[in-house]
Amino acid sequence: MAHITIDGREYDVDDTENLLAVALSKGFDLPYFCWHPELHSVGACRQCAVKSYRNDEDEKGMVVMACMTPCSDGGRFEIDDEEAAEMRAQVIEWLMTNHPHDCPVCEEGGECHLQDMTLMTGHTQRRYRGAKRTHTNQDLGPFINHEMNRCIACYRCVRYYRDYADGDDLRALGSHNNVYFGRERDGAFDNEFSGNLVEVCPTGVFTDKTLGAHYNRKWDMQNAPGICTHCSLGCNTSPGSRQGVLKRIQNRFHGEINHYFLCDRGRFGAGFVNRDDRPRQPLVRNADGVLEPRDMDAMRATMEEVLAATTGMIGVGSPRASLEDNYALRNLVGADFFTTGMSAHDQAASLAGKAALEAHAERIATLREVESCDAVLVLGEDVTQTAPRVALSLRQARRNRHLELAAQNKIPKWHARAVRDIGQYNNSPIFSATTQATRLDDIVIEPQRLRPDGIAELGFAIAHALDNTAPAVKQLDDDTQALVDSIAATLKGAKKPLIVAGTSLGDPAIVHAANNAMKALAAANAEARLFVTFAEANSLGLAMMDAPDIEQAFTAIENGTADTLVVMQNCLYERAPKARVDAVVKKAKNVIVMDHSLNRTVGEAATHVLPAGSFAEADGTLVNNEGRAQRFFQVFIPDAPMQEGWRWAADLADVAGRDPEWAGMDDIIDAIVADYPALAGIKDAAPSQSFRKFGMRFPRSPHRYAARTALYANVNVRERRPTVDADSPLSYSMEGYYGEGQPPSTLAFAWSPGWDSNQAAITRFQDEVGGHLKGGDPGTRLITPGTDTAFAPADVTRVDGWQAVPMYHIFGSESQSARAEAIAERMPEPVFRVNAEGAKTLGITPGNDLSLTIDGETHAFPLDVDPSLPDQTIAVPVGMHGVCGVRLPVGVEPK
């Protein structure tokens, strides 16, 4: 600790931090541009000038840059010093000489860091009358707009993109006052985290193109605390809307999960909410096979007739629907007739993941902890494609060796360039075993390419090498044994090792192997951590509901136990082979679907469609991969007859004569907790619907929200009373309590006087800059220690001959985001991939079609050669343009 003085006030502060971070943490208004809590200090912009005094006798002092000044004991600093303030004013005027001052038409207007800093320094008039340099902008693809004329050369963009996210196609081109930040040629950014440039850039150089397509100002939007639904990590988001249109997704800071950054799928994948082909009113399939609209009253009467004539209902839940939606379906059909909606392979892998987490409940890593681990083993998971935000954290983990070397040489951790220079290529070790090449291979030591059984065997072998009481596998060849021993020794010798596994290959043996390795490692290293990824946003939550997989639903229809399928936000064709689904649908008397998207089940199989709200139109609870229950809140109320899935299920239960009488979210949450004590923590995931601060709700809209009259002036100039939210403590207006003491789970947006930009304003809600939110990060951990402490048997399932393995892609493999227009533009064309020897064996020239029969269904795609694939292994594209409905890996017979 260090004792310092800032503007006459004394503080005890962390002596490893720089003055800028400390000043912001203490609530001082000190302008900056090039510094960022995750990117640290380079002293490039010279905007954070302060006066520093050597001691109490020093009356003159000297101007220094706060971001490059350590907080040494006895330090005395003045932010309000006249000389320092004058320098800050001069710097901002220099930076603004070439800026176009186009705030009225700039997408950043109203939430611009540059605007904040110019006002903070008093630069309110432009004196420069010379010619301004101008640039030609680039087409950067469907995600990001480019306007280089607004650039002030703070270098944040390239520092984030190249030094933090490890991208290589954004560069600083040119020099002096003609520097240009862009690509060498037009085209979409290659990095999966490029969308963060929108928030990292303190001006309007990089802006959200999806927002620009239907633009409005920040203060004209309603926001709500959201949870990303495109993978299992549970990143926190702030969706913004206006008049029933979802405008954008912005990062919402969470100190343990995503903190400042999202992946591009999470940021740009929500466009499916605005699709015109969404079911927006009840539909009934007529005799000609066409879905016809019904109004609410007519649909209720229809459903009363349908349910009265049914001989039994079987419910198909969904791992992408909330706990509330799934529980309401369970209540409708009965506990014995509710299924999770996951395939048998998915469910088995999810249950294995749940068991692994329970076995190591005290060692489950958060994304923030992943970044602090100094040795990593990844088993089977191509995280960049299946759980992208993990990949960004792993890229930071490999830099821990840099920090260690810096500490040894007394270089502060915040000195970005010095840490980078001393680190060079001395990276923390990361090992991985996957079925094919991954985007993380550039930071992996000797990446291994194995079939799923080989990946599991490698994990079991490492566990045995760590602890010889763990089950052994077959005799390994000398090279493999040497690799196993090396990985085991590295993990055991690390200060904080990490094992990463997941369910994307659908093979529980891989998760069991990771579990064994973790058990063995934990005995030798108390700081060891485990990270398990799951297939979808609520896969772990469904696994905790202890229900059978979708096979039971199909069997119930096939054997006549039930004649009606009730499907909650799921697509049957994604869970089983087409022939099987077609047969079940044909035999079922009714297929009632509650969904928000026109998927294949809605379009081809549903007899009745009830339009459920998406994450933007509903409240609910999701359980992420670490077992953290988190609440998302409705962003807007749709004009169409659409409602939450759980309300539709409750309405059907009422029609069937067993109304659960849930008046709101609190009631259904109480019912869930009563039936599932293990889920009791969901009550604390967010305040109840009756919670108030000083008698006030919490606003969804910023305090500059345009008058309500402006929204409906074409209808009636009288102000409409805001809709009262019966399910949460939030309000659909700018009225309410906002600021210190607000529960973090209700924080819909970040704003503070003088700080309008999202990533700058959030400092006012953190216990310290870059740390955790005041009041605690949102969510509640549900995982409790299990009782099974034994090693799993080293059993693997081998497939002889050709084997198909899944090939995921961040853009297209997840079905909801794949319906977003911007994501669809980035989808790769579907191909089958084999290695060169495989192509030769098949006798097919790359580029020609390969026909592949999987579980009775034949697919034909062009053949591509991937030298990373193991022999007799075919990589199959999973997603909207690839194979859906079959959980790979499986044996196949190529033709």
mmCIF file with all atom_site columns, N, CA and C in Angstrom, residues 807-836:
data_model
loop_
_atom_site.group_PDB
_atom_site.id
_atom_site.type_symbol
_atom_site.label_atom_id
_atom_site.label_alt_id
_atom_site.label_comp_id
_atom_site.label_asym_id
_atom_site.label_entity_id
_atom_site.label_seq_id
_atom_site.pdbx_PDB_ins_code
_atom_site.Cartn_x
_atom_site.Cartn_y
_atom_site.Cartn_z
_atom_site.occupancy
_atom_site.B_iso_or_equiv
_atom_site.pdbx_formal_charge
_atom_site.auth_seq_id
_atom_site.auth_comp_id
_atom_site.auth_asym_id
_atom_site.auth_atom_id
_atom_site.pdbx_PDB_model_num
ATOM 1  N N  . MET A 1 807 ? -17.557 -29.721 -37.272 1.00 0.00 ? 807 MET A N  1
ATOM 2  C CA . MET A 1 807 ? -16.729 -28.560 -37.606 1.00 0.00 ? 807 MET A CA 1
ATOM 3  C C  . MET A 1 807 ? -17.581 -27.318 -37.338 1.00 0.00 ? 807 MET A C  1
ATOM 4  N N  . TYR A 1 808 ? -17.282 -26.632 -36.243 1.00 0.00 ? 808 TYR A N  1
ATOM 5  C CA . TYR A 1 808 ? -18.069 -25.467 -35.836 1.00 0.00 ? 808 TYR A CA 1
ATOM 6  C C  . TYR A 1 808 ? -17.482 -24.192 -36.428 1.00 0.00 ? 808 TYR A C  1
ATOM 7  N N  . HIS A 1 809 ? -18.351 -23.203 -36.568 1.00 0.00 ? 809 HIS A N  1
ATOM 8  C CA . HIS A 1 809 ? -17.894 -21.882 -36.970 1.00 0.00 ? 809 HIS A CA 1
ATOM 9  C C  . HIS A 1 809 ? -18.658 -20.847 -36.157 1.00 0.00 ? 809 HIS A C  1
ATOM 10 N N  . ILE A 1 810 ? -17.937 -19.851 -35.672 1.00 0.00 ? 810 ILE A N  1
ATOM 11 C CA . ILE A 1 810 ? -18.557 -18.829 -34.829 1.00 0.00 ? 810 ILE A CA 1
ATOM 12 C C  . ILE A 1 810 ? -19.734 -18.161 -35.530 1.00 0.00 ? 810 ILE A C  1
ATOM 13 N N  . PHE A 1 811 ? -19.641 -18.048 -36.850 1.00 0.00 ? 811 PHE A N  1
ATOM 14 C CA . PHE A 1 811 ? -20.719 -17.434 -37.621 1.00 0.00 ? 811 PHE A CA 1
ATOM 15 C C  . PHE A 1 811 ? -21.470 -18.517 -38.393 1.00 0.00 ? 811 PHE A C  1
ATOM 16 N N  . GLY A 1 812 ? -22.557 -19.016 -37.808 1.00 0.00 ? 812 GLY A N  1
ATOM 17 C CA . GLY A 1 812 ? -23.394 -19.969 -38.523 1.00 0.00 ? 812 GLY A CA 1
ATOM 18 C C  . GLY A 1 812 ? -23.709 -21.244 -37.789 1.00 0.00 ? 812 GLY A C  1
ATOM 19 N N  . SER A 1 813 ? -22.867 -21.664 -36.860 1.00 0.00 ? 813 SER A N  1
ATOM 20 C CA . SER A 1 813 ? -23.123 -22.932 -36.170 1.00 0.00 ? 813 SER A CA 1
ATOM 21 C C  . SER A 1 813 ? -24.166 -22.795 -35.077 1.00 0.00 ? 813 SER A C  1
ATOM 22 N N  . GLU A 1 814 ? -24.370 -21.601 -34.569 1.00 0.00 ? 814 GLU A N  1
ATOM 23 C CA . GLU A 1 814 ? -25.398 -21.367 -33.543 1.00 0.00 ? 814 GLU A CA 1
ATOM 24 C C  . GLU A 1 814 ? -26.635 -20.843 -34.247 1.00 0.00 ? 814 GLU A C  1
ATOM 25 N N  . SER A 1 815 ? -27.762 -21.529 -34.068 1.00 0.00 ? 815 SER A N  1
ATOM 26 C CA . SER A 1 815 ? -28.904 -21.322 -34.952 1.00 0.00 ? 815 SER A CA 1
ATOM 27 C C  . SER A 1 815 ? -29.575 -19.965 -34.805 1.00 0.00 ? 815 SER A C  1
ATOM 28 N N  . GLN A 1 816 ? -29.602 -19.377 -33.612 1.00 0.00 ? 816 GLN A N  1
ATOM 29 C CA . GLN A 1 816 ? -30.275 -18.088 -33.457 1.00 0.00 ? 816 GLN A CA 1
ATOM 30 C C  . GLN A 1 816 ? -29.488 -16.974 -34.135 1.00 0.00 ? 816 GLN A C  1
ATOM 31 N N  . SER A 1 817 ? -28.207 -16.876 -33.838 1.00 0.00 ? 817 SER A N  1
ATOM 32 C CA . SER A 1 817 ? -27.397 -15.820 -34.445 1.00 0.00 ? 817 SER A CA 1
ATOM 33 C C  . SER A 1 817 ? -27.296 -16.004 -35.954 1.00 0.00 ? 817 SER A C  1
ATOM 34 N N  . ALA A 1 818 ? -27.389 -17.236 -36.426 1.00 0.00 ? 818 ALA A N  1
ATOM 35 C CA . ALA A 1 818 ? -27.292 -17.491 -37.865 1.00 0.00 ? 818 ALA A CA 1
ATOM 36 C C  . ALA A 1 818 ? -28.426 -16.818 -38.624 1.00 0.00 ? 818 ALA A C  1
ATOM 37 N N  . ARG A 1 819 ? -29.514 -16.480 -37.943 1.00 0.00 ? 819 ARG A N  1
ATOM 38 C CA . ARG A 1 819 ? -30.643 -15.805 -38.593 1.00 0.00 ? 819 ARG A CA 1
ATOM 39 C C  . ARG A 1 819 ? -30.452 -14.292 -38.642 1.00 0.00 ? 819 ARG A C  1
ATOM 40 N N  . ALA A 1 820 ? -29.391 -13.782 -38.026 1.00 0.00 ? 820 ALA A N  1
ATOM 41 C CA . ALA A 1 820 ? -29.108 -12.351 -38.081 1.00 0.00 ? 820 ALA A CA 1
ATOM 42 C C  . ALA A 1 820 ? -28.470 -12.026 -39.431 1.00 0.00 ? 820 ALA A C  1
ATOM 43 N N  . GLU A 1 821 ? -28.925 -10.965 -40.061 1.00 0.00 ? 821 GLU A N  1
ATOM 44 C CA . GLU A 1 821 ? -28.465 -10.634 -41.412 1.00 0.00 ? 821 GLU A CA 1
ATOM 45 C C  . GLU A 1 821 ? -26.957 -10.415 -41.457 1.00 0.00 ? 821 GLU A C  1
ATOM 46 N N  . ALA A 1 822 ? -26.414 -9.700  -40.464 1.00 0.00 ? 822 ALA A N  1
ATOM 47 C CA . ALA A 1 822 ? -24.982 -9.404  -40.473 1.00 0.00 ? 822 ALA A CA 1
ATOM 48 C C  . ALA A 1 822 ? -24.152 -10.673 -40.319 1.00 0.00 ? 822 ALA A C  1
ATOM 49 N N  . ILE A 1 823 ? -24.619 -11.577 -39.455 1.00 0.00 ? 823 ILE A N  1
ATOM 50 C CA . ILE A 1 823 ? -23.901 -12.840 -39.256 1.00 0.00 ? 823 ILE A CA 1
ATOM 51 C C  . ILE A 1 823 ? -23.975 -13.695 -40.508 1.00 0.00 ? 823 ILE A C  1
ATOM 52 N N  . ALA A 1 824 ? -25.142 -13.706 -41.157 1.00 0.00 ? 824 ALA A N  1
ATOM 53 C CA . ALA A 1 824 ? -25.317 -14.517 -42.368 1.00 0.00 ? 824 ALA A CA 1
ATOM 54 C C  . ALA A 1 824 ? -24.311 -14.128 -43.446 1.00 0.00 ? 824 ALA A C  1
ATOM 55 N N  . GLU A 1 825 ? -23.959 -12.842 -43.499 1.00 0.00 ? 825 GLU A N  1
ATOM 56 C CA . GLU A 1 825 ? -22.974 -12.403 -44.492 1.00 0.00 ? 825 GLU A CA 1
ATOM 57 C C  . GLU A 1 825 ? -21.588 -12.972 -44.225 1.00 0.00 ? 825 GLU A C  1
ATOM 58 N N  . ARG A 1 826 ? -21.331 -13.335 -42.971 1.00 0.00 ? 826 ARG A N  1
ATOM 59 C CA . ARG A 1 826 ? -20.006 -13.840 -42.611 1.00 0.00 ? 826 ARG A CA 1
ATOM 60 C C  . ARG A 1 826 ? -19.951 -15.367 -42.547 1.00 0.00 ? 826 ARG A C  1
ATOM 61 N N  . MET A 1 827 ? -21.057 -16.036 -42.827 1.00 0.00 ? 827 MET A N  1
ATOM 62 C CA . MET A 1 827 ? -21.058 -17.496 -42.793 1.00 0.00 ? 827 MET A CA 1
ATOM 63 C C  . MET A 1 827 ? -20.167 -18.062 -43.905 1.00 0.00 ? 827 MET A C  1
ATOM 64 N N  . PRO A 1 828 ? -19.364 -19.043 -43.581 1.00 0.00 ? 828 PRO A N  1
ATOM 65 C CA . PRO A 1 828 ? -18.589 -19.700 -44.645 1.00 0.00 ? 828 PRO A CA 1
ATOM 66 C C  . PRO A 1 828 ? -19.480 -20.637 -45.444 1.00 0.00 ? 828 PRO A C  1
ATOM 67 N N  . GLU A 1 829 ? -19.089 -20.917 -46.666 1.00 0.00 ? 829 GLU A N  1
ATOM 68 C CA . GLU A 1 829 ? -19.811 -21.898 -47.459 1.00 0.00 ? 829 GLU A CA 1
ATOM 69 C C  . GLU A 1 829 ? -19.577 -23.290 -46.875 1.00 0.00 ? 829 GLU A C  1
ATOM 70 N N  . PRO A 1 830 ? -20.600 -24.149 -46.864 1.00 0.00 ? 830 PRO A N  1
ATOM 71 C CA . PRO A 1 830 ? -20.429 -25.479 -46.273 1.00 0.00 ? 830 PRO A CA 1
ATOM 72 C C  . PRO A 1 830 ? -19.538 -26.371 -47.124 1.00 0.00 ? 830 PRO A C  1
ATOM 73 N N  . VAL A 1 831 ? -18.603 -27.045 -46.476 1.00 0.00 ? 831 VAL A N  1
ATOM 74 C CA . VAL A 1 831 ? -17.725 -28.010 -47.151 1.00 0.00 ? 831 VAL A CA 1
ATOM 75 C C  . VAL A 1 831 ? -17.495 -29.184 -46.213 1.00 0.00 ? 831 VAL A C  1
ATOM 76 N N  . PHE A 1 832 ? -17.162 -30.315 -46.789 1.00 0.00 ? 832 PHE A N  1
ATOM 77 C CA . PHE A 1 832 ? -16.608 -31.428 -46.023 1.00 0.00 ? 832 PHE A CA 1
ATOM 78 C C  . PHE A 1 832 ? -15.088 -31.336 -46.109 1.00 0.00 ? 832 PHE A C  1
ATOM 79 N N  . ARG A 1 833 ? -14.417 -31.696 -45.037 1.00 0.00 ? 833 ARG A N  1
ATOM 80 C CA . ARG A 1 833 ? -12.963 -31.613 -45.041 1.00 0.00 ? 833 ARG A CA 1
ATOM 81 C C  . ARG A 1 833 ? -12.338 -32.945 -44.651 1.00 0.00 ? 833 ARG A C  1
ATOM 82 N N  . VAL A 1 834 ? -11.277 -33.299 -45.340 1.00 0.00 ? 834 VAL A N  1
ATOM 83 C CA . VAL A 1 834 ? -10.462 -34.472 -45.023 1.00 0.00 ? 834 VAL A CA 1
ATOM 84 C C  . VAL A 1 834 ? -9.014  -34.080 -45.251 1.00 0.00 ? 834 VAL A C  1
ATOM 85 N N  . ASN A 1 835 ? -8.092  -34.916 -44.798 1.00 0.00 ? 835 ASN A N  1
ATOM 86 C CA . ASN A 1 835 ? -6.687  -34.632 -45.125 1.00 0.00 ? 835 ASN A CA 1
ATOM 87 C C  . ASN A 1 835 ? -6.377  -35.113 -46.541 1.00 0.00 ? 835 ASN A C  1
ATOM 88 N N  . ALA A 1 836 ? -5.177  -34.820 -47.001 1.00 0.00 ? 836 ALA A N  1
ATOM 89 C CA . ALA A 1 836 ? -4.826  -35.126 -48.397 1.00 0.00 ? 836 ALA A CA 1
ATOM 90 C C  . ALA A 1 836 ? -4.905  -36.614 -48.689 1.00 0.00 ? 836 ALA A C  1
#
